[in-house]
XYZ file of C-alpha atoms in Angstrom:
732
model
C -40.335 14.281 20.789
C -41.368 15.958 17.530
C -38.255 18.120 17.413
C -36.020 15.191 18.296
C -37.326 13.129 15.363
C -36.877 16.049 13.037
C -33.266 16.458 14.192
C -32.506 12.742 13.701
C -34.029 12.808 10.223
C -31.832 15.751 9.268
C -28.723 13.980 10.451
C -29.554 10.840 8.462
C -30.292 12.962 5.398
C -26.901 14.616 5.721
C -25.216 11.234 6.030
C -26.968 9.891 2.944
C -26.132 13.010 0.959
C -22.403 12.499 1.421
C -22.372 9.167 -0.466
C -21.869 9.363 -4.217
C -24.774 8.044 -6.295
C -22.348 6.303 -8.577
C -20.260 4.614 -5.862
C -19.951 0.846 -5.831
C -19.542 -1.273 -2.728
C -16.075 -2.783 -2.399
C -14.612 -0.857 -5.386
C -10.842 -0.887 -4.774
C -10.281 1.921 -7.300
C -11.979 4.529 -5.100
C -9.423 7.083 -4.075
C -10.927 8.011 -0.760
C -12.802 4.725 -0.098
C -15.932 6.287 1.383
C -13.880 8.747 3.341
C -16.896 10.975 3.761
C -19.034 8.272 5.328
C -16.277 7.323 7.727
C -15.831 10.898 8.729
C -19.580 11.725 9.055
C -20.503 8.578 10.990
C -18.608 9.484 14.169
C -19.969 13.007 13.865
C -23.515 11.666 13.780
C -22.835 9.279 16.635
C -21.294 12.081 18.653
C -24.189 14.316 17.936
C -26.746 11.595 18.811
C -24.849 10.855 22.003
C -25.031 14.459 22.972
C -28.730 14.530 22.184
C -29.404 11.461 24.297
C -28.119 13.337 27.312
C -29.679 16.802 26.914
C -28.635 19.642 29.109
C -31.405 21.533 30.835
C -31.288 25.285 30.333
C -33.632 27.234 32.662
C -35.224 30.319 31.104
C -35.610 33.523 33.068
C -38.995 34.160 31.338
C -41.281 31.107 31.847
C -44.274 32.677 30.185
C -42.293 33.400 27.065
C -40.811 29.889 26.921
C -44.184 28.219 27.171
C -45.543 30.169 24.260
C -42.634 29.205 21.924
C -42.454 25.542 22.855
C -44.425 24.183 19.898
C -41.913 25.510 17.335
C -38.644 25.698 19.282
C -37.053 23.943 22.256
C -36.800 26.998 24.445
C -37.245 25.849 28.018
C -35.318 22.589 27.587
C -33.200 22.950 24.410
C -31.742 19.633 23.169
C -28.363 20.919 21.891
C -24.906 19.628 22.696
C -23.281 21.078 25.767
C -20.167 21.786 23.744
C -22.180 23.946 21.378
C -23.355 25.979 24.305
C -19.754 26.476 25.381
C -18.559 27.361 21.870
C -21.345 29.810 21.100
C -22.569 31.364 24.325
C -24.484 33.861 22.248
C -26.636 31.150 20.598
C -30.259 32.115 21.000
C -32.646 29.468 22.267
C -34.940 30.245 19.433
C -32.443 28.944 16.709
C -33.232 25.342 15.677
C -30.678 22.546 16.030
C -27.183 23.839 16.591
C -27.634 26.921 14.485
C -26.520 30.280 15.806
C -27.650 33.832 15.500
C -25.760 35.314 12.588
C -23.607 38.312 13.419
C -25.298 41.616 12.570
C -28.583 39.872 11.849
C -31.571 38.426 13.695
C -31.591 35.332 11.496
C -30.314 31.915 12.507
C -27.807 30.065 10.433
C -24.493 28.202 10.280
C -21.005 29.743 10.432
C -19.412 30.391 7.035
C -17.116 27.362 7.275
C -19.935 24.911 7.972
C -22.674 23.297 5.896
C -26.368 23.425 6.758
C -28.342 20.229 6.475
C -31.895 20.791 7.619
C -31.604 22.479 10.981
C -28.194 20.969 11.694
C -24.797 22.645 11.030
C -22.214 20.097 9.873
C -18.587 20.303 8.760
C -17.507 19.957 5.124
C -15.927 16.752 3.965
C -12.412 16.438 5.351
C -13.229 18.288 8.579
C -14.500 16.982 11.913
C -16.879 18.655 14.333
C -15.131 19.943 17.394
C -17.409 20.771 20.340
C -20.662 22.304 18.944
C -19.871 24.380 15.869
C -16.123 24.299 15.252
C -14.649 22.439 12.253
C -11.119 21.026 12.487
C -9.187 19.615 9.536
C -8.875 15.829 9.600
C -5.277 14.649 9.102
C -6.009 11.716 6.821
C -2.294 10.936 6.546
C -2.000 10.367 10.266
C -4.895 7.972 10.674
C -3.844 5.123 8.441
C -1.830 4.391 5.319
C -4.015 6.246 2.882
C -1.696 6.284 -0.136
C -0.033 2.899 0.103
C 3.650 2.004 0.673
C 4.903 3.575 -2.562
C 3.498 7.086 -2.191
C 3.907 10.084 0.048
C 0.779 11.317 1.773
C 0.488 15.089 2.217
C -2.370 16.485 4.292
C -4.281 19.430 2.802
C -7.147 21.453 4.281
C -10.151 19.200 3.965
C -8.380 16.499 2.025
C -4.990 14.934 1.323
C -2.663 14.465 -1.615
C -0.941 11.233 -2.669
C 2.351 11.671 -4.485
C 3.891 8.529 -5.902
C 7.526 7.905 -5.154
C 10.034 8.228 -7.957
C 9.664 5.296 -10.312
C 5.947 4.791 -9.542
C 2.759 5.973 -11.307
C -0.771 6.282 -9.932
C -2.843 3.377 -11.185
C -5.976 1.412 -10.454
C -4.442 -0.165 -7.356
C -2.542 2.819 -6.057
C 1.033 3.685 -7.012
C 2.362 1.054 -9.358
C 5.943 0.505 -10.453
C 6.878 2.106 -13.787
C 8.676 -0.334 -16.064
C 11.373 2.069 -17.335
C 12.757 -0.631 -19.607
C 9.417 -1.151 -21.362
C 8.788 2.605 -21.466
C 12.115 3.173 -23.204
C 11.303 0.427 -25.714
C 7.950 2.077 -26.548
C 9.597 5.415 -27.293
C 12.255 3.875 -29.519
C 15.097 4.594 -27.137
C 16.792 2.561 -24.433
C 17.005 3.301 -20.726
C 20.423 1.631 -20.761
C 22.970 2.698 -23.343
C 25.219 0.691 -25.583
C 25.186 -3.043 -24.969
C 23.906 -2.759 -21.398
C 20.812 -4.828 -20.587
C 17.944 -3.085 -18.784
C 16.278 -4.853 -15.838
C 13.262 -3.293 -14.153
C 13.230 -3.048 -10.355
C 10.682 -1.664 -7.913
C 10.791 2.081 -8.269
C 13.805 2.058 -10.549
C 15.757 -0.034 -13.011
C 19.273 -1.361 -13.361
C 21.667 -1.797 -16.228
C 23.708 -4.983 -16.336
C 26.679 -5.643 -18.550
C 27.672 -8.803 -20.441
C 30.808 -10.734 -19.652
C 33.899 -8.666 -20.418
C 32.225 -5.367 -19.577
C 31.513 -3.388 -16.419
C 29.203 -0.527 -15.611
C 30.254 3.017 -16.457
C 30.099 5.927 -13.995
C 26.731 7.098 -15.340
C 25.198 3.719 -14.431
C 23.604 3.361 -17.871
C 26.447 2.374 -20.161
C 28.968 -0.456 -20.247
C 32.696 -0.044 -20.529
C 35.146 -2.670 -21.610
C 36.816 -4.454 -18.674
C 40.572 -4.563 -18.971
C 41.127 -8.077 -17.677
C 44.859 -7.624 -18.154
C 44.935 -4.798 -15.594
C 42.782 -6.597 -12.949
C 45.052 -9.668 -12.703
C 42.219 -12.104 -13.330
C 43.253 -13.063 -16.835
C 44.874 -16.429 -16.035
C 47.661 -15.982 -18.578
C 50.941 -17.834 -18.025
C 53.781 -15.855 -16.461
C 55.601 -16.285 -19.773
C 52.675 -14.944 -21.809
C 51.389 -11.525 -22.762
C 47.827 -10.526 -21.888
C 46.126 -8.461 -24.594
C 42.861 -6.671 -23.912
C 40.208 -6.539 -26.632
C 36.682 -5.160 -26.554
C 34.616 -7.408 -24.322
C 37.338 -9.996 -23.817
C 41.096 -10.615 -23.791
C 43.694 -13.017 -25.182
C 46.888 -14.686 -23.948
C 49.933 -15.010 -26.207
C 53.154 -16.767 -25.235
C 56.262 -14.631 -25.363
C 58.821 -15.223 -28.090
C 60.836 -18.296 -27.197
C 57.846 -20.056 -25.635
C 55.163 -22.288 -27.131
C 51.661 -22.973 -25.848
C 48.108 -21.640 -25.770
C 49.005 -18.622 -23.645
C 47.551 -20.077 -20.480
C 50.337 -22.646 -20.382
C 53.698 -21.835 -22.026
C 56.886 -23.933 -22.196
C 60.373 -22.969 -23.263
C 61.640 -23.662 -26.809
C 65.218 -25.043 -27.079
C 66.518 -22.957 -29.987
C 69.985 -24.534 -29.717
C 68.585 -27.908 -30.733
C 68.104 -26.719 -34.320
C 71.229 -25.781 -36.306
C 73.058 -24.790 -33.095
C 70.792 -21.710 -32.907
C 72.705 -20.367 -35.945
C 75.647 -19.639 -33.618
C 79.184 -19.765 -35.059
C 80.642 -21.332 -31.922
C 78.662 -22.167 -28.780
C 74.886 -21.954 -28.169
C 73.297 -21.797 -24.674
C 69.532 -22.235 -24.257
C 67.818 -19.830 -21.845
C 64.194 -19.448 -20.633
C 62.399 -17.794 -23.511
C 65.475 -17.481 -25.693
C 69.104 -18.423 -26.174
C 72.511 -16.812 -26.473
C 75.624 -17.420 -28.567
C 79.109 -17.469 -27.054
C 82.447 -17.361 -28.834
C 85.561 -19.374 -28.062
C 88.514 -17.730 -26.351
C 90.199 -15.235 -28.629
C 86.993 -14.344 -30.465
C 84.302 -11.752 -29.885
C 80.575 -11.894 -30.670
C 79.401 -9.924 -33.696
C 76.603 -7.334 -33.354
C 74.184 -9.822 -34.957
C 74.588 -11.971 -31.841
C 75.508 -15.083 -33.841
C 78.827 -14.674 -35.669
C 82.303 -14.635 -34.052
C 85.285 -12.490 -35.088
C 88.916 -13.038 -34.115
C 90.199 -10.629 -31.450
C 93.515 -8.978 -32.389
C 95.157 -9.084 -28.978
C 98.185 -7.239 -30.344
C 96.167 -4.025 -30.639
C 95.844 -3.748 -26.858
C 99.179 -3.008 -25.137
C 101.005 -4.972 -27.835
C 99.524 -8.143 -26.365
C 101.788 -7.524 -23.329
C 104.742 -8.676 -25.502
C 108.127 -7.140 -24.712
C 109.096 -6.808 -28.402
C 106.860 -8.002 -31.218
C 103.292 -9.358 -31.132
C 101.946 -11.593 -33.910
C 98.164 -12.139 -34.068
C 96.891 -15.643 -34.831
C 93.306 -16.963 -35.278
C 91.858 -17.049 -31.794
C 95.166 -16.214 -30.110
C 98.578 -14.469 -30.537
C 102.294 -15.070 -29.969
C 105.251 -12.924 -28.922
C 108.599 -12.781 -30.759
C 111.916 -11.099 -29.967
C 114.323 -8.987 -31.967
C 117.678 -10.483 -33.049
C 120.042 -10.849 -30.126
C 117.167 -11.760 -27.767
C 115.360 -14.963 -26.978
C 111.762 -15.459 -25.710
C 111.425 -16.088 -21.979
C 109.536 -19.057 -20.637
C 106.579 -16.709 -19.844
C 106.095 -16.316 -23.580
C 106.186 -12.520 -23.418
C 109.519 -11.322 -22.021
C 112.660 -11.121 -24.206
C 116.070 -11.994 -22.669
C 119.388 -10.755 -24.110
C 121.607 -13.439 -25.743
C 125.315 -13.213 -24.818
C 126.766 -13.984 -28.254
C 130.322 -13.737 -26.922
C 129.785 -16.917 -24.955
C 129.111 -18.793 -28.128
C 132.274 -19.083 -30.279
C 133.397 -15.647 -29.146
C 130.563 -14.140 -31.144
C 132.491 -14.988 -34.343
C 135.160 -12.365 -33.508
C 138.789 -13.082 -34.520
C 140.191 -11.313 -31.500
C 138.040 -9.637 -28.818
C 134.246 -9.836 -28.292
C 132.106 -7.479 -26.166
C 128.455 -8.322 -25.490
C 125.794 -5.580 -25.745
C 121.959 -5.629 -25.292
C 120.633 -7.422 -28.321
C 124.010 -7.888 -29.973
C 127.808 -7.849 -29.608
C 130.839 -5.997 -30.951
C 134.197 -7.294 -32.175
C 137.287 -5.108 -31.681
C 140.909 -5.447 -32.494
C 144.147 -4.651 -30.691
C 146.239 -1.794 -32.189
C 147.348 -1.378 -34.841
C 144.912 -3.892 -36.274
C 141.579 -2.647 -37.632
C 138.256 -4.459 -37.824
C 137.555 -5.579 -41.310
C 134.307 -4.983 -43.207
C 132.871 -8.255 -41.940
C 132.958 -6.726 -38.468
C 134.541 -9.931 -37.229
C 138.127 -10.127 -38.534
C 141.064 -7.896 -37.586
C 143.445 -6.710 -40.350
C 146.517 -4.418 -40.728
C 145.665 -0.832 -41.803
C 147.507 0.352 -44.927
C 145.038 2.904 -46.354
C 142.063 5.067 -45.457
C 139.773 2.976 -47.614
C 139.078 0.402 -44.908
C 136.772 1.949 -42.287
C 138.275 5.414 -42.873
C 141.571 3.987 -41.673
C 139.975 3.552 -38.232
C 139.733 7.349 -37.813
C 136.638 8.988 -36.241
C 136.847 12.126 -38.349
C 139.636 12.716 -40.902
C 141.985 10.047 -42.338
C 145.184 10.932 -44.262
C 147.631 8.365 -45.827
C 151.289 9.356 -45.613
C 154.027 8.788 -48.223
C 155.442 5.947 -46.230
C 152.043 4.188 -46.426
C 151.024 4.881 -42.829
C 147.595 6.168 -41.875
C 147.267 9.418 -39.822
C 144.022 10.556 -38.124
C 142.917 14.123 -37.256
C 139.726 15.754 -35.795
C 137.351 18.548 -36.802
C 137.203 21.898 -35.015
C 135.969 21.578 -31.466
C 137.360 18.118 -31.180
C 140.797 16.721 -30.227
C 142.552 13.441 -31.058
C 142.475 10.894 -28.244
C 145.354 8.797 -27.029
C 144.540 5.920 -29.453
C 145.351 8.409 -32.258
C 142.091 7.435 -33.974
C 139.192 8.568 -31.821
C 138.117 12.232 -31.377
C 137.108 13.732 -28.028
C 135.020 16.908 -27.563
C 136.893 20.065 -26.591
C 135.206 21.911 -23.633
C 135.592 25.543 -24.712
C 133.867 26.714 -21.539
C 136.301 24.909 -19.264
C 139.235 27.336 -19.310
C 139.632 30.767 -17.758
C 138.411 32.535 -20.865
C 134.869 31.108 -20.362
C 134.717 30.649 -24.114
C 134.882 34.440 -24.481
C 131.309 34.741 -23.128
C 130.341 37.895 -21.237
C 128.233 35.986 -18.674
C 127.447 32.270 -19.156
C 129.045 29.628 -21.428
C 127.313 26.342 -22.354
C 129.351 23.526 -23.968
C 127.969 21.223 -26.705
C 129.637 18.281 -28.575
C 132.054 19.969 -30.945
C 130.857 23.514 -30.140
C 129.480 25.923 -27.464
C 127.289 29.018 -27.088
C 127.003 32.024 -24.778
C 123.917 32.685 -22.638
C 122.857 35.405 -20.193
C 121.659 35.645 -16.632
C 117.989 36.405 -15.751
C 117.061 39.962 -16.724
C 119.569 39.968 -19.626
C 119.578 38.748 -23.190
C 122.305 38.132 -25.826
C 123.073 41.089 -28.003
C 122.198 40.684 -31.643
C 125.420 42.198 -32.910
C 127.722 40.268 -30.546
C 126.625 36.808 -29.399
C 129.170 36.815 -26.582
C 127.783 39.995 -24.997
C 124.617 40.455 -22.822
C 122.388 43.526 -22.450
C 119.726 44.262 -19.768
C 116.018 43.834 -20.505
C 113.416 46.457 -19.390
C 109.694 45.677 -19.210
C 107.986 47.797 -20.333
C 110.606 48.960 -22.829
C 112.138 52.375 -22.275
C 110.340 55.035 -24.348
C 111.037 58.568 -25.382
C 114.765 57.896 -25.927
C 115.225 56.360 -22.506
C 118.113 53.849 -22.093
C 117.761 50.476 -20.298
C 120.759 50.428 -17.917
C 119.803 47.451 -15.762
C 116.989 44.908 -15.723
C 113.714 46.891 -15.642
C 115.574 50.120 -14.979
C 115.490 52.954 -17.508
C 117.653 56.071 -17.659
C 114.983 58.585 -18.809
C 115.361 62.090 -20.275
C 113.875 65.016 -18.267
C 110.042 65.366 -18.381
C 109.353 61.629 -18.591
C 109.269 60.352 -15.019
C 106.869 57.484 -15.597
C 107.451 53.771 -15.896
C 109.408 52.998 -19.052
C 110.139 56.718 -19.471
C 106.465 57.461 -20.021
C 104.903 60.871 -19.410
C 103.007 61.457 -16.132
C 100.217 63.988 -15.593
C 98.676 65.023 -12.312
C 95.692 65.151 -12.289
C 95.369 62.414 -14.909
C 94.124 63.435 -18.338
C 90.344 62.819 -18.533
C 87.895 62.348 -21.405
C 90.430 60.615 -23.644
C 93.166 63.219 -23.236
C 96.832 62.198 -23.829
C 99.522 62.932 -21.252
C 102.510 64.741 -22.840
C 105.947 65.812 -21.555
C 106.253 68.116 -18.575
C 102.836 67.230 -17.020
C 100.809 68.548 -19.974
C 97.574 67.004 -21.374
C 96.661 66.945 -25.061
C 92.835 67.275 -24.836
C 90.342 65.978 -27.435
C 87.957 68.402 -29.179
C 85.281 69.786 -26.819
C 87.515 69.679 -23.713
C 90.175 71.966 -22.340
C 91.854 73.055 -19.120
C 93.994 71.205 -16.600
C 93.449 67.470 -16.975
C 90.930 68.118 -19.812
C 88.158 68.568 -17.228
C 86.621 71.767 -18.680
C 83.921 71.361 -21.358
C 83.729 73.702 -24.338
C 80.334 74.926 -25.675
C 80.541 76.865 -28.946
C 77.161 78.507 -28.160
C 76.828 79.911 -24.684
C 74.341 78.366 -22.266
C 71.563 80.876 -21.443
C 69.251 81.414 -18.475
C 71.780 80.180 -15.910
C 72.632 76.976 -17.831
C 76.052 75.322 -17.333
C 78.304 73.742 -19.983
C 78.875 70.154 -18.830
C 80.066 68.548 -22.069
C 81.033 69.403 -25.648
C 78.199 71.663 -26.811
C 76.000 70.269 -24.005
C 74.252 72.572 -21.540
C 72.838 71.572 -18.177
C 69.751 73.757 -17.859
C 67.960 74.940 -14.700
C 64.669 73.266 -13.778
C 62.479 75.750 -15.679
C 64.349 75.774 -19.038
C 65.426 73.210 -21.623
C 66.921 72.995 -25.090
C 70.528 72.979 -26.467
C 71.152 76.486 -25.054
C 68.492 76.457 -22.297
C 66.350 78.866 -24.336
C 63.031 76.942 -24.145
C 60.903 77.540 -21.036
C 59.348 74.561 -19.201
C 55.846 74.160 -17.828
C 55.539 71.809 -14.858
C 53.371 69.835 -15.177
C 53.559 69.866 -18.967
C 50.953 71.451 -21.209
C 48.386 68.867 -22.363
C 46.191 68.255 -25.411
C 48.369 70.134 -27.887
C 48.994 73.157 -25.663
C 52.326 74.997 -26.060
C 54.552 76.281 -23.249
C 55.315 79.947 -24.144
C 56.891 81.019 -20.848
C 57.832 79.416 -17.573
C 54.697 77.593 -16.377
C 52.509 79.411 -18.918
C 50.591 77.423 -21.577
C 48.805 78.536 -24.722
C 45.886 76.164 -25.468
C 44.354 75.167 -28.844
C 41.173 73.480 -30.029
C 38.947 74.865 -27.307
C 40.867 73.290 -24.403
C 41.143 75.472 -21.321
C 42.876 75.577 -17.949
C 46.397 76.309 -16.699
C 47.696 73.177 -18.448
C 44.976 72.944 -21.140
C 43.470 70.076 -19.180
C 39.815 71.149 -19.278
C 38.056 69.335 -22.117
C 35.545 71.226 -24.271
C 32.063 69.701 -24.438
C 31.421 69.456 -28.180
C 30.678 66.489 -30.453
C 30.936 66.886 -34.213
C 28.593 63.902 -34.682
C 25.411 63.505 -32.635
C 25.424 60.782 -29.967
C 22.912 58.017 -30.755
C 20.515 55.839 -28.754
C 20.089 58.368 -25.951
C 23.805 59.035 -25.531
C 24.914 62.411 -24.100
C 27.941 64.419 -25.295
C 30.254 64.865 -22.294
C 33.553 65.899 -23.893
C 35.418 66.473 -27.117
C 33.785 64.037 -29.550
C 33.074 61.773 -26.557
C 29.648 60.357 -25.756
C 28.327 58.923 -22.499
C 26.180 56.000 -23.635
C 22.900 54.868 -22.133
C 22.764 51.443 -20.503
C 22.913 48.670 -23.070
C 24.893 50.590 -25.733
C 28.540 51.247 -26.495
C 30.788 52.686 -29.226
C 32.156 56.141 -29.939
C 28.645 57.320 -30.878
C 26.751 54.737 -28.731
C 25.760 53.012 -31.953
C 26.411 49.419 -30.818
C 24.110 47.473 -28.516
C 25.887 45.637 -25.691
C 25.358 41.892 -25.693
C 25.979 40.371 -22.261
C 25.408 36.806 -21.055
C 21.797 36.222 -20.120
C 21.056 35.718 -16.416
C 19.644 33.214 -15.787
C 21.111 31.504 -18.873
C 19.025 30.494 -21.882
C 18.186 26.813 -22.035
C 17.687 24.140 -24.681
C 20.130 25.690 -27.149
C 18.548 29.154 -27.143
C 20.601 32.223 -28.157
C 21.184 35.127 -25.781
C 19.948 38.379 -27.376
C 20.330 42.029 -26.278
C 18.495 43.339 -23.215
C 18.840 39.956 -21.440
C 16.355 38.192 -23.720
C 16.530 34.702 -25.226
C 15.792 33.750 -28.822
C 14.227 30.289 -28.596
C 14.828 27.565 -31.208
C 11.977 25.615 -32.723
C 10.353 23.298 -30.214
C 10.946 25.472 -27.118
C 9.189 28.394 -25.415
C 9.304 30.504 -22.253
C 11.406 33.455 -21.019
C 14.458 31.219 -20.935
C 13.169 28.697 -23.530
C 12.777 26.240 -20.696
C 9.507 24.717 -21.927
C 9.404 22.043 -24.621
C 6.709 22.393 -27.260
C 7.148 19.065 -29.036
C 4.426 17.239 -30.981
C 2.286 15.309 -28.505
C 1.499 11.580 -28.648
C -1.083 10.659 -26.014
C -1.698 7.148 -24.648
C -4.099 6.218 -21.838
C -2.200 4.068 -19.397
C -4.557 3.717 -16.420
C -8.061 4.465 -15.064
C -9.052 5.105 -11.470
C -11.984 6.353 -9.422
C -11.811 9.831 -7.989
C -14.012 12.228 -6.102
C -12.123 15.479 -6.421
C -10.618 17.658 -9.078
C -6.871 17.931 -9.388
C -4.142 18.364 -11.976
C -0.684 16.826 -11.771
C 2.189 16.670 -14.224
C 5.657 15.188 -14.028
C 8.518 15.175 -16.543
C 11.403 12.803 -17.115
C 14.100 14.101 -19.476
C 16.573 11.702 -20.993
C 18.935 12.004 -23.927
C 19.419 8.886 -26.044
C 22.595 7.689 -27.729
C 21.635 8.984 -31.169
C 21.086 12.634 -30.291
C 17.354 12.333 -29.554
C 15.977 13.712 -26.299
C 12.992 11.939 -24.787
C 10.674 14.085 -22.708
C 8.080 11.815 -21.121
C 5.211 13.708 -19.521
C 2.690 12.037 -17.236
C -0.517 14.056 -17.039
C -3.294 13.131 -14.650
C -6.683 14.706 -15.237
C -8.811 13.938 -12.181
C -12.440 14.566 -12.951
C -15.351 14.347 -10.551
C -15.718 10.618 -10.833
C -12.932 9.019 -12.887
C -9.187 9.527 -13.018
C -7.501 9.230 -16.387
C -3.729 9.059 -16.525
C -2.091 9.953 -19.831
C 1.445 9.285 -20.967
C 2.527 12.055 -23.314
C 5.778 11.514 -25.207
C 7.940 14.197 -26.764
C 10.899 13.748 -29.077
C 13.179 16.674 -29.869
C 16.727 17.059 -31.128
C 19.247 17.373 -28.284
C 20.653 20.950 -28.295
C 24.212 19.851 -27.570
C 24.174 17.328 -30.441
C 22.201 19.326 -32.953
C 23.450 18.987 -36.499
C 24.807 15.431 -36.173
């Protein structure tokens, strides 16, 4: 029983050693809440349970076991049966559940276990499996260790509580962060503009006043266009006008009211709406109308008389007279207006007092004529008939010529082309074309009053020297002394067989040559031969060249030049080389090769920055340099890009502005303002940081850093605030 009491004492000592001397019963700020005691207690109970039912192990050497019984439990060792299974090599002489260390004759505990007296126990956060095996305790799986607002992550021998977004570790676990109050402390606002910030569990919301709605970023407010959403309540006869944060209703012109209720104004009730004639009220306005025969002026109020006579003479047969607002038709003398007011009807004057004639009256459209029986003559009043005694009265009644004889009688005669009619006063036309002579015309005769003229059939025209004769017409005219003998038919002299007695050459004259008589071509300079098809070169074409145009040689493929005297090199000589014979180049400047294509390796100026001369004054630059002499460093975009307004420098480096640091200037090095925001109990060391970056409306970036320094006993949470100028708004 001595060894059993010693073993129990060791277990109790181990249990008491796990409790912190500074712990307080019922302290809610403890992070692990006596986790060690809870974990050790079942281990002790398990171990005691195993000890209460010892397993008998029979030794093969009784004499040896009896000698070691006072110091060790050899014959009947009180160790857990699981320990015997886990460590079959455990020597009976090792106390408690210790084992023989590998490579040594000493007893001890495995490296991952703790030794308390003679007992091997597991470190805090591990549980004893079987005899001497430690298994990590999943604290996150047992119960809600971190609370509802944190994520529990199991770690070897412990666990880690990570507060959800919007929460911060405090005295009572993860507590909601009041983003609205935090923004007020730093001088900025979580919500922008006129948005109101409201804290919520784990987050915050931005609400907008009446007349505004939330923007896409969720932090700002945008004006609500009530006029576009149809919720404005304006009258149908009113205009909705949007203003910042509100709207207004305004009745349209021609309506009165407050905009929500509009009624029509009767403009015609006051001064007839300023209309000249008629005024008609309409919803929201009015209109002026003019009386018949008037048209509305462009001002929409005045009326102007319409001159109906300007359009189709007012549909009057004779005369149209415009009147204010209307018109009337009138007729010429000898006509009277019809009952339709537009048509004119002839008046038969002879039916009324014989038209005033002394003898005979003859009606005519619009008038009448008086005439007298022979030998009477109508007097100057055109009504009375009188005896003729001289040529003074109406030319003696003669149409043309009047002659008074000695006996006092009048005698009439006619001009040439006319003949005296049977009344011995009138003259009738003589038809010169009517007799067998045809008026003396060669082809056609055309009569006219008092005269005639000769015309010709188609294909002929009147001769200029004899208007009675016709001559044929040839198109084109006969040339080269040809004679037109019939319409479009020429009698040509020999050697001109072409149309219109033109010359004809076969083959046709080419290159601007002129066809002459007897099938001959007059060639332009530079051409000769039949049809002017042979070119003339003053200087002969050499080396098999052919004259193809005036002083133009067509050279063979290996020669060129005006006379084919220059040899050709194919391909051509390069880099200033000169072709001296067919496909033979003479090179200059150090160039070599059949076509002077091989570049000499020589640089007059030395290549810089590790560059190597690889041609004629041409350097191959090392990586990161360029230029003819590799004198310029290449600046390329930095990958990954520089941050926080840093400048990309050569060799993929970043030049950081003030307030930043790091390879890509990703770290902020702002002045630090530290405030203790919470205290908590802790039993382990840890370090945790989190950042929240926001950019305020005035170009200031807020970097809020929460730093938790977990010491052995107490947890202190610091809020560290940074203020820097936003890179994208720098300079405002």
